[in-house]
Amino acid sequence: MSTKYVYRFGKGKTDGDASMKELLGGKGSNLAEMSNLGIPVPAGFTISTEVCSAYYENDGKYEDAVKDQVAEGVEHIEEIMGAKFGDADNPLLLSVRSGAPASMPGMMDTVLNLGLNETTIQGIIKESNNERFGWDSYRRFVQMYGDVVMGMKPESKEEEDPFEIIIDKMKEDRGVENDTDLNADDLKELVTQFKDEIKKKTGQDFPTDPWEQLWGSVNAVFGSWNNQRALTYRKLNNIPAHWGTAVNVQAMVFGNMGDDCATGVAFTRDPATGEHEFYGEYLVNAQGEDVVAGIRTPQPVNEATRSDASQKTLQEIMPEPFAELEAIYKNLENHYTDMQDIEFTIQKGTLWMLQTRTGKRTAAAAVRIAVEMVGEGLIDKKTAVLRIEAEQLDQLLHPTFDPNADKKVITTGLPASPGAATGRIVFHADEAEEWSEKGEDVLLVRIETSPEDIGGMNVAKGILTARGGMTSHAAVVARGMGTCCVAGCGALKIDYKSKTMTVDGTVYKEGDWISLDGSKGEVIEGKVPTVQPELSGDFGKIMEWADEYRKIGVRTNADTPHDSTNARNFGAEGIGLCRTEHMFFEGDRIKAVREMILAEDEAGRRAALAKLLPYQREDFYGIFKAMHDLPVTIRTLDPPLHEFLPHEDESQQEMAKEMGITKEEVKAKVEALHEFNPMLGHRGCRLGITYPEITEMQARAIIEAACQLKKEGVNVLPEIMIPLIGTKAELTNQKTVVVEVAEKVQEEMGIKVDYLVGTMIEIPRAALTADLVAEEAQFFSFGTNDLTQMAFGYSRDDAGTFLKEYDKKNILPDDPFQTLDQEGVGQLIEIAIKKGRTTKPDLKIGICGEHGGDPRSVEFCHRVGMNYVSCSPFRVPIARLAAAQAAITNK
Amino acid sequence: MSTKYVYRFGKGKTDGDASMKELLGGKGSNLAEMSNLGIPVPAGFTISTEVCSAYYENDGKYEDAVKDQVAEGVEHIEEIMGAKFGDADNPLLLSVRSGAPASMPGMMDTVLNLGLNETTIQGIIKESNNERFGWDSYRRFVQMYGDVVMGMKPESKEEEDPFEIIIDKMKEDRGVENDTDLNADDLKELVTQFKDEIKKKTGQDFPTDPWEQLWGSVNAVFGSWNNQRALTYRKLNNIPAHWGTAVNVQAMVFGNMGDDCATGVAFTRDPATGEHEFYGEYLVNAQGEDVVAGIRTPQPVNEATRSDASQKTLQEIMPEPFAELEAIYKNLENHYTDMQDIEFTIQKGTLWMLQTRTGKRTAAAAVRIAVEMVGEGLIDKKTAVLRIEAEQLDQLLHPTFDPNADKKVITTGLPASPGAATGRIVFHADEAEEWSEKGEDVLLVRIETSPEDIGGMNVAKGILTARGGMTSHAAVVARGMGTCCVAGCGALKIDYKSKTMTVDGTVYKEGDWISLDGSKGEVIEGKVPTVQPELSGDFGKIMEWADEYRKIGVRTNADTPHDSTNARNFGAEGIGLCRTEHMFFEGDRIKAVREMILAEDEAGRRAALAKLLPYQREDFYGIFKAMHDLPVTIRTLDPPLHEFLPHEDESQQEMAKEMGITKEEVKAKVEALHEFNPMLGHRGCRLGITYPEITEMQARAIIEAACQLKKEGVNVLPEIMIPLIGTKAELTNQKTVVVEVAEKVQEEMGIKVDYLVGTMIEIPRAALTADLVAEEAQFFSFGTNDLTQMAFGYSRDDAGTFLKEYDKKNILPDDPFQTLDQEGVGQLIEIAIKKGRTTKPDLKIGICGEHGGDPRSVEFCHRVGMNYVSCSPFRVPIARLAAAQAAITNK
């Protein structure tokens, strides 16, 4: 027996099930599962993902077994649907759709109404008793097939689809406005013109043989696995290329045969808020793609989600199919124990389910659904914790618009994806990318978005569309990305040519600032101040559960009492990195810092440092107080001194004036401090070793503040961290300086405080010699930003030029500055942990690079046995959740 | 029984021997050994190095046991010498000298004639029957003790010794020129004046108690272990601080009691040439320090080494002691089986040996002595190979003056240390250091050198002195350093004040260029062109023996056919690194390179690269031809592109003109290519990945040249090396480019060549993931310069600022850019070798960083199992020898 390549589904004869996602793709396995559950799905079959791999390996050729099994699959459909593929009287029409193991909505190609030709069209017309429907179906088929299979789709976004030009001309000739106003003859004429256009452009005749049509479409779907959109999407979503897509061939059912037909998409719960309410949209007399494309504004499916009385719900106009749909959705959610995203078509009063899948949702919805499902007994707490994508929480944590701010709302659309965004208007996805690269915050404004816009949508702070509903492309994609989106904003007139959008006569140009409130659907003029979000009780619940499971601590990187408090509210269990240099820039301090840098000798430096001491002490006092009872890790001065001097001509002049010296002297000092590679230069502990008086001042400020607070009854746990250690001797040197000062200060102030002296591990050599470094260090904290820079030999400031090229050429799976490179940098970390703990078995080890807030990196930190991660305040909840998930999945 | 701290020697009662160097120091253990051999040494004892450590640990205090054992030691001397310490009639005088485990000539303090006071002086006068001798001895003692123990020595080199001022005044008063012209009364008066001066300056009386004198001197010697000179010397010679020095207390013998007395130093073979001839100098009626200090010009000891008839040899004037000396030196050389450096004194016709130690020698002498000793059956070949310091060979390999060049020899001195040096005159050691730091080649010109000058001598290209013989400080130190030296050049009048030297009325100022021929003793005006040295047959012998023992290959880093041939003559077995970028600067090429950089698109870059292709092909053709039958590793383009553009205003103007564009365009490109940290930027394989056309052109040039030569019957073994690989995917990318071009070229040219594609391992991440990289790489070559930069996080261009400070504070044992950091960087290398060979057990692995020519690093490379090292042509013999030594010692 040959390998099984084709898996049937529909009425009784179903070969697959939901567990076979890898082989049948998401869509195929779920169609089989629905079929197994007795839910009505149009009969069909799935060509497995193995065939996709073979297709690429064999240059688009198939084994005979595949051909045979596809033929058998078609017979299976014919049998169940009681129609015959290519038959003149009772023709079977088919759809051909992609279906990968991971959802890639809209990224690959689809062909509908397949099987039509000059012969079968007559059978369809006869059977539907609707000539216009017949020719419209044929017109759609030729257009889709022409685009997808025969390469008629324009390569550049600027060019218009040739078929749309023909349609527009026809409408003009006929003096009508909408496609729906064209009659059967017009559509018949369009079919002819379309075929002529294809012949003209490609030199090929449009195929009349249904089998040729079928294989052409199957090939096109497999081929679309590697189109640019799909590649981009896979990269963004970490989907491996070798998975491949399955192809689903299925009997067509029609939501557009007349007013007793409809088509719709729905979610078993509200995907934006998570509310436990069936939530969906439908269109009467339409094909499925019409709902998603956003050309006609869809209607709510049920009474509960209707927002105004003028809307006609499905519940109202087709109560019986709706009741059936309601039963099915409940069945599906219970069966899958997760919120489902479903598609359905009603053909002449009969309900057909076309798809079910786990629904994408906002972070807020994810949290609410998870907590409520635990309450409903559908899932347990562990599952609830695993259900929420840690990264997605970011959406909930970022500021919202200040409710008390003055806002000029210029118009309102659908609240398609929550969040608050302020940025400058751009009208094209590629411009969004260009502007964003230059550091601009942009909002992408489109009439509607399409899968081609994925890159621009990814970088935009927010998305605004004039057309489309809550399930439009823009809305679905934005929610997935956690990007704020206002959709279907009908009052917007967008002109791509002049790059303007007009609302009630007011014109907004490219580059103008606007703001979007994705939770309310508001479009606001200019910038709007933001405030901290209020976190829901459900959020608190999830965090509470996460903390039950997680094994490693979560600290924060914070340099001010304000940030410290903020992070503490988010659940931070201490400060893992307090950068002291940020404090050097405020107000008068920078003057003293510059005095120190300009000083000719140690005495001069000490005089300047003496001025800084009270400021630093005050800084630490505030931070220690805010973090009472929790450890606070303070890093001694890290950046090269030139960073504290002005590099612009004008600012040098200003500094000279302020310091009472000549500009030339300033210039000379800047030049003297110039380095070819400052990242590898005179910074970190190298400063403290050259100028021990700097470390002394900082140690004094820390210990004085700590002693003072202890006298006031506040519990302080300072941890002094020496940066950029590469050898044990460096740490010995700086530790000696710190301890001497600390002992002296405690004696002076007549009180003892507990403090630790530890080190960053951010130089490869420190990781490699961690056993020696640990002889001096009381704790380790991985500085993974620098460690990544040095392990890769990439300067973060410069790598942009070639990393872009690396991305295109698939040289790196991830940006190593975003997600820790476990394969390389990870080894240094594992070596350091192992060696460090060989010397001191209980050595406290954490991470304070930006990776500390990246869920995949947190998983790594858990796995290699760190004691804590430290990240920016807003990422603390993400890290808490990621740590819990790591603990659960690594059991 | 308490610990033994004091070890006696002299007639029968000898506690130590030559194996106890660590405990007794070199001098002490050899004195004991001589005593054991029955050679006459003045009785004495050694206070062990353990006491030195205790002295520093206990703040200069001693255990009672030490005091007791010293007292017993003095008794032991009294017994043998038949005199009594502090006795009025028959007083024993002592010397107190340092003696560390490693030779540190002149670095630490010495006190002679100890035990003299107003009472014992009478005994000495009576006994020697020489009043002048007595008072001269006392005068010398007070002066030495005052300087060494009582702190009379001026701190700054500018100040004159206060005692010398007094002597000068006395000579002026007496109207005499030399110290020797002062009579007993004068000297007696000097003693009084010296004591007054000491009282005036220090407030202390000069001690009269011999025991107080003894302990003062012992303390001073221990204390001198940490004086600045000693610290510098230890750092230069990698001597650990914890070793400490021993102190030798010994009966005084006098070479200055009259004309039947003499003192001298000698080598058992000629230390400059290695000739098998007893070679030494002596002075009649003098103390030992007089010979070394170079104040009187010493005479040759024997007839064989006499250079003119006016010289009086020891052989001639004191035949009996000379015969005894001859027997002893032969005994010593046979006993130690190495050339010895000996000191002797003849007191009233009796020969006393004061010291024997392994003699320092020039590289040429080392080679000759080793080879001849094998011939004499004294040592075996392995020992001969181990006897030569690999680093020292450098002296033999560097160019000598072109014998055909016009040379104006302005005067001639002693050929004290061979070699040829050209540089600018400086007169002070610290100025030598300052000038040298600024990149100037300097020659240090001194009346005579002293241990304080060690730093300046170390940086000078050559040393010229007006006074002193072949065993003067300047000569000994220069030979040790391998620095060219002309000594005792009496015609020179040096004036430190005006910073001039005058020869026969011609004045040379500071900064003037002169040249020194250390092999001939010539001082030459201006600069002299140099030629390659001729290597002796002995050198070839040693290299031949080295090659018998060595296990790893030695290649060279060479970028031109000339360097390749040169290296091949030095024994290079291939090229380990051919840098292609050096070729980009020559002649017209730079224009094409710049065209490429300025090109707007790939087509433009390809057009420019097409112009470079023939040049590169020609380069490789020449190199391959020169290295026929040997492998040649060629690295693809490595440096960032901005290095090929001018950065100065004027040159930018010039380039603009040449390229027919505006200066602004040049400026704009330079700015566009600017990077914050170019070392971590767009360079190495990152260039080839962004612009594959560059790699294509280079691969084509390499393979075309190889094919052409193969057609001509020349055997070529190209190895194409991709730099700066951090991930396997990078190598895959570049290897694909290379292989595609290579296959195409071979097809075009109709001939096949064998070639390899490998990678540099110079990025820490590449080392860590070497198992993966090895899946693609056909060889590894460690780029230890970059690997060191990234493992330490040091930019070589910038680290100078803080590494100087690190050096002062003893943070790093060695400059990691000179000697491979085995503790850290070495781990990365070991990891990479282990992982690489896990994937490919036979993977060829070498090193091409500059460490490849550093003996200690070569030893490491041998130990970790590399296949070869690669270094600059001149270092090839050094690496060959070091590799042999590594193989022998690591057996």
Short mmCIF file of N, CA, C and O in Angstrom, two decimals, chain A residues 675-682 686 689-690 729-730 733 763-765 768-769 772 790-795 797-798 802 805-806 809 811-812 821 823-824 827-828 835, chain B residues 675-682 686 689-690 727 729-730 733 763-765 768-769 772 790-795 797-798 802 805-806 809 811 821 823-824 827-828 835:
data_model
loop_
_atom_site.label_atom_id
_atom_site.label_comp_id
_atom_site.label_asym_id
_atom_site.label_seq_id
_atom_site.Cartn_x
_atom_site.Cartn_y
_atom_site.Cartn_z
N GLU A 675 37.70 57.88 21.34
CA GLU A 675 38.18 56.50 21.17
C GLU A 675 37.68 55.96 19.85
O GLU A 675 36.61 56.33 19.38
N PHE A 676 38.46 55.05 19.28
CA PHE A 676 38.05 54.44 18.01
C PHE A 676 36.88 53.50 18.21
O PHE A 676 35.98 53.42 17.40
N ASN A 677 36.91 52.81 19.32
CA ASN A 677 35.85 51.85 19.63
C ASN A 677 35.46 52.01 21.09
O ASN A 677 35.87 51.20 21.93
N PRO A 678 34.71 53.04 21.38
CA PRO A 678 34.42 53.33 22.80
C PRO A 678 33.76 52.15 23.52
O PRO A 678 33.93 52.00 24.72
N MET A 679 33.04 51.33 22.77
CA MET A 679 32.39 50.17 23.40
C MET A 679 33.43 49.25 24.04
O MET A 679 33.15 48.55 25.00
N LEU A 680 34.62 49.25 23.46
CA LEU A 680 35.70 48.39 23.94
C LEU A 680 36.79 49.23 24.61
O LEU A 680 37.94 48.85 24.64
N GLY A 681 36.39 50.39 25.10
CA GLY A 681 37.39 51.33 25.56
C GLY A 681 37.40 51.56 27.06
O GLY A 681 37.16 50.66 27.86
N HIS A 682 37.65 52.81 27.40
CA HIS A 682 37.85 53.20 28.80
C HIS A 682 36.50 53.44 29.47
O HIS A 682 36.02 54.56 29.55
N ARG A 686 37.05 49.86 34.32
CA ARG A 686 38.32 50.45 33.90
C ARG A 686 38.42 51.92 34.34
O ARG A 686 39.51 52.41 34.62
N ILE A 689 39.09 51.83 38.12
CA ILE A 689 40.46 51.43 38.44
C ILE A 689 41.42 52.59 38.18
O ILE A 689 42.32 52.86 38.97
N THR A 690 41.18 53.32 37.08
CA THR A 690 42.02 54.47 36.79
C THR A 690 41.76 55.61 37.77
O THR A 690 42.68 56.29 38.19
N ALA A 729 41.25 40.15 39.07
CA ALA A 729 42.04 41.23 39.67
C ALA A 729 41.31 42.56 39.59
O ALA A 729 41.43 43.40 40.49
N GLU A 730 40.55 42.77 38.52
CA GLU A 730 39.79 44.02 38.41
C GLU A 730 38.77 44.11 39.54
O GLU A 730 38.60 45.15 40.16
N ASN A 733 40.38 44.76 42.89
CA ASN A 733 40.75 46.17 43.01
C ASN A 733 39.55 47.02 43.41
O ASN A 733 39.60 47.78 44.39
N ILE A 763 31.48 40.47 29.99
CA ILE A 763 32.66 40.31 29.14
C ILE A 763 32.87 38.81 28.99
O ILE A 763 32.85 38.11 30.01
N PRO A 764 33.05 38.32 27.76
CA PRO A 764 33.20 36.87 27.61
C PRO A 764 34.24 36.28 28.56
O PRO A 764 34.03 35.25 29.17
N ARG A 765 35.35 37.00 28.73
CA ARG A 765 36.41 36.46 29.58
C ARG A 765 35.96 36.27 31.02
O ARG A 765 36.41 35.36 31.71
N LEU A 768 34.14 33.06 31.17
CA LEU A 768 35.04 31.91 31.05
C LEU A 768 35.85 31.68 32.33
O LEU A 768 36.24 30.55 32.63
N THR A 769 36.12 32.75 33.06
CA THR A 769 36.91 32.61 34.29
C THR A 769 36.05 32.86 35.52
O THR A 769 36.52 33.36 36.54
N LEU A 772 37.12 31.94 39.04
CA LEU A 772 38.05 32.85 39.71
C LEU A 772 37.32 34.11 40.17
O LEU A 772 37.50 34.57 41.29
N MET A 790 29.82 41.42 22.51
CA MET A 790 31.19 40.92 22.45
C MET A 790 31.25 39.48 21.97
O MET A 790 32.21 39.10 21.32
N ALA A 791 30.25 38.69 22.31
CA ALA A 791 30.26 37.30 21.85
C ALA A 791 30.08 37.25 20.34
O ALA A 791 30.68 36.43 19.65
N PHE A 792 29.26 38.15 19.81
CA PHE A 792 29.02 38.17 18.37
C PHE A 792 30.02 39.08 17.65
O PHE A 792 30.17 39.01 16.44
N GLY A 793 30.65 40.00 18.41
CA GLY A 793 31.44 41.02 17.74
C GLY A 793 30.57 42.00 16.99
O GLY A 793 30.94 42.47 15.93
N TYR A 794 29.39 42.27 17.51
CA TYR A 794 28.48 43.24 16.90
C TYR A 794 28.39 44.47 17.78
O TYR A 794 28.13 44.33 18.97
N SER A 795 28.57 45.63 17.21
CA SER A 795 28.25 46.85 17.95
C SER A 795 26.79 47.12 17.72
O SER A 795 26.32 47.23 16.60
N ASP A 797 25.19 49.70 18.06
CA ASP A 797 24.95 50.97 17.37
C ASP A 797 25.17 50.87 15.86
O ASP A 797 24.71 51.71 15.10
N ASP A 798 25.95 49.89 15.45
CA ASP A 798 26.34 49.83 14.04
C ASP A 798 25.77 48.63 13.30
O ASP A 798 25.76 48.60 12.07
N PHE A 802 24.19 45.72 8.65
CA PHE A 802 24.31 44.35 8.11
C PHE A 802 23.28 43.40 8.68
O PHE A 802 22.93 42.42 8.04
N GLU A 805 20.50 42.97 6.33
CA GLU A 805 20.85 42.06 5.24
C GLU A 805 20.82 40.60 5.74
O GLU A 805 20.38 39.71 5.03
N TYR A 806 21.27 40.41 6.98
CA TYR A 806 21.26 39.07 7.56
C TYR A 806 19.84 38.55 7.68
O TYR A 806 19.58 37.36 7.51
N LYS A 809 18.62 37.42 4.37
CA LYS A 809 19.27 36.20 3.90
C LYS A 809 19.18 35.07 4.92
O LYS A 809 19.88 34.07 4.81
N ILE A 811 20.22 34.65 7.92
CA ILE A 811 21.47 34.23 8.57
C ILE A 811 21.26 34.07 10.07
O ILE A 811 21.85 33.22 10.70
N LEU A 812 20.40 34.89 10.63
CA LEU A 812 20.13 34.78 12.07
C LEU A 812 18.64 34.50 12.29
O LEU A 812 17.80 35.15 11.68
N ASP A 821 20.58 34.83 22.41
CA ASP A 821 21.13 33.78 21.55
C ASP A 821 21.58 32.62 22.42
O ASP A 821 22.68 32.61 22.94
N GLU A 823 22.22 29.57 21.66
CA GLU A 823 23.22 28.69 21.04
C GLU A 823 24.65 29.16 21.33
O GLU A 823 25.53 28.35 21.55
N GLY A 824 24.86 30.48 21.32
CA GLY A 824 26.21 31.00 21.51
C GLY A 824 26.38 31.71 22.85
O GLY A 824 27.04 31.22 23.76
N GLN A 827 25.79 29.73 25.92
CA GLN A 827 26.87 28.86 26.40
C GLN A 827 27.75 29.59 27.40
O GLN A 827 28.16 29.02 28.41
N LEU A 828 28.04 30.86 27.10
CA LEU A 828 28.85 31.64 28.04
C LEU A 828 28.15 31.74 29.38
O LEU A 828 28.77 31.67 30.44
N LYS A 835 30.71 27.44 36.55
CA LYS A 835 31.99 27.74 37.20
C LYS A 835 31.80 28.58 38.46
O LYS A 835 32.48 28.36 39.46
N GLU B 675 31.21 54.54 11.62
CA GLU B 675 30.64 53.66 12.63
C GLU B 675 31.13 54.06 14.01
O GLU B 675 32.23 54.55 14.15
N PHE B 676 30.30 53.81 15.02
CA PHE B 676 30.69 54.15 16.38
C PHE B 676 31.79 53.22 16.87
O PHE B 676 32.70 53.63 17.56
N ASN B 677 31.66 51.97 16.48
CA ASN B 677 32.65 50.96 16.90
C ASN B 677 33.01 50.10 15.70
O ASN B 677 32.51 48.98 15.57
N PRO B 678 33.84 50.64 14.82
CA PRO B 678 34.11 49.91 13.57
C PRO B 678 34.64 48.49 13.80
O PRO B 678 34.42 47.62 12.99
N MET B 679 35.32 48.30 14.92
CA MET B 679 35.85 46.97 15.22
C MET B 679 34.72 45.94 15.30
O MET B 679 34.93 44.76 15.03
N LEU B 680 33.55 46.42 15.72
CA LEU B 680 32.40 45.53 15.89
C LEU B 680 31.37 45.81 14.81
O LEU B 680 30.18 45.61 15.00
N GLY B 681 31.84 46.34 13.70
CA GLY B 681 30.89 46.82 12.70
C GLY B 681 30.86 46.02 11.42
O GLY B 681 31.03 44.80 11.40
N HIS B 682 30.67 46.76 10.34
CA HIS B 682 30.46 46.16 9.02
C HIS B 682 31.81 45.79 8.40
O HIS B 682 32.38 46.57 7.64
N ARG B 686 30.89 39.98 7.03
CA ARG B 686 29.67 40.80 6.93
C ARG B 686 29.67 41.61 5.64
O ARG B 686 28.62 41.90 5.08
N ILE B 689 28.86 39.14 2.81
CA ILE B 689 27.46 38.74 2.79
C ILE B 689 26.60 39.86 2.21
O ILE B 689 25.71 39.63 1.42
N THR B 690 26.94 41.10 2.58
CA THR B 690 26.18 42.24 2.03
C THR B 690 26.51 42.44 0.55
O THR B 690 25.63 42.75 -0.23
N THR B 727 28.65 32.73 13.10
CA THR B 727 27.62 31.69 13.04
C THR B 727 27.90 30.81 11.83
O THR B 727 28.47 31.26 10.84
N ALA B 729 25.82 29.85 9.66
CA ALA B 729 25.08 30.33 8.48
C ALA B 729 25.91 31.34 7.69
O ALA B 729 25.84 31.39 6.45
N GLU B 730 26.71 32.14 8.38
CA GLU B 730 27.56 33.10 7.67
C GLU B 730 28.55 32.35 6.78
O GLU B 730 28.78 32.72 5.63
N ASN B 733 26.90 30.78 3.78
CA ASN B 733 26.64 31.80 2.77
C ASN B 733 27.88 32.09 1.94
O ASN B 733 27.85 32.03 0.71
N ILE B 763 35.84 35.31 16.58
CA ILE B 763 34.68 35.83 17.29
C ILE B 763 34.36 34.81 18.37
O ILE B 763 34.30 33.62 18.07
N PRO B 764 34.19 35.26 19.63
CA PRO B 764 33.94 34.28 20.68
C PRO B 764 32.82 33.29 20.32
O PRO B 764 32.93 32.09 20.56
N ARG B 765 31.77 33.81 19.69
CA ARG B 765 30.65 32.93 19.39
C ARG B 765 31.04 31.81 18.43
O ARG B 765 30.50 30.70 18.50
N LEU B 768 32.60 29.15 20.46
CA LEU B 768 31.63 28.42 21.27
C LEU B 768 30.77 27.47 20.44
O LEU B 768 30.30 26.46 20.94
N THR B 769 30.55 27.83 19.18
CA THR B 769 29.71 26.98 18.32
C THR B 769 30.56 26.30 17.25
O THR B 769 30.09 26.07 16.14
N LEU B 772 29.30 23.37 15.15
CA LEU B 772 28.42 23.70 14.02
C LEU B 772 29.22 24.31 12.87
O LEU B 772 29.04 23.94 11.71
N MET B 790 37.79 40.78 21.66
CA MET B 790 36.39 40.55 22.01
C MET B 790 36.22 39.77 23.30
O MET B 790 35.25 39.98 24.02
N ALA B 791 37.17 38.89 23.60
CA ALA B 791 37.06 38.14 24.85
C ALA B 791 37.27 39.07 26.04
O ALA B 791 36.63 38.93 27.07
N PHE B 792 38.18 40.03 25.89
CA PHE B 792 38.45 40.99 26.97
C PHE B 792 37.54 42.20 26.89
O PHE B 792 37.43 42.96 27.84
N GLY B 793 36.96 42.43 25.69
CA GLY B 793 36.26 43.69 25.50
C GLY B 793 37.22 44.86 25.46
O GLY B 793 36.92 45.95 25.94
N TYR B 794 38.42 44.63 24.92
CA TYR B 794 39.41 45.71 24.78
C TYR B 794 39.57 46.04 23.31
O TYR B 794 39.80 45.16 22.50
N SER B 795 39.50 47.30 22.96
CA SER B 795 39.89 47.72 21.63
C SER B 795 41.39 47.97 21.66
O SER B 795 41.88 48.75 22.47
N ASP B 797 43.15 49.59 19.77
CA ASP B 797 43.50 50.98 19.48
C ASP B 797 43.31 51.89 20.69
O ASP B 797 43.84 53.00 20.72
N ASP B 798 42.47 51.47 21.61
CA ASP B 798 42.12 52.38 22.71
C ASP B 798 42.62 51.92 24.07
O ASP B 798 42.65 52.69 25.01
N PHE B 802 44.09 52.63 29.53
CA PHE B 802 43.89 51.96 30.82
C PHE B 802 44.84 50.79 31.04
O PHE B 802 45.12 50.45 32.17
N GLU B 805 47.63 51.79 33.15
CA GLU B 805 47.24 51.85 34.56
C GLU B 805 47.15 50.43 35.14
O GLU B 805 47.54 50.19 36.28
N TYR B 806 46.67 49.50 34.34
CA TYR B 806 46.55 48.10 34.76
C TYR B 806 47.93 47.54 35.05
O TYR B 806 48.10 46.73 35.97
N LYS B 809 49.13 48.75 38.31
CA LYS B 809 48.41 48.18 39.44
C LYS B 809 48.41 46.66 39.42
O LYS B 809 47.64 46.03 40.14
N ILE B 811 47.25 44.46 37.39
CA ILE B 811 45.96 43.81 37.14
C ILE B 811 46.11 42.70 36.12
O ILE B 811 45.43 41.69 36.18
N ASP B 821 46.49 35.17 26.29
CA ASP B 821 45.90 34.99 27.60
C ASP B 821 45.34 33.57 27.69
O ASP B 821 44.21 33.30 27.29
N GLU B 823 44.51 31.81 30.25
CA GLU B 823 43.47 31.62 31.25
C GLU B 823 42.07 31.90 30.70
O GLU B 823 41.12 31.20 31.02
N GLY B 824 41.95 32.91 29.85
CA GLY B 824 40.63 33.27 29.33
C GLY B 824 40.49 32.95 27.85
O GLY B 824 39.76 32.04 27.47
N GLN B 827 40.83 29.44 26.83
CA GLN B 827 39.68 28.55 27.00
C GLN B 827 38.83 28.51 25.74
O GLN B 827 38.32 27.46 25.34
N LEU B 828 38.63 29.69 25.14
CA LEU B 828 37.84 29.73 23.91
C LEU B 828 38.51 28.88 22.84
O LEU B 828 37.86 28.17 22.07
N LYS B 835 35.44 21.14 20.13
CA LYS B 835 34.16 21.03 19.41
C LYS B 835 34.37 20.82 17.92
O LYS B 835 33.66 20.07 17.28
#
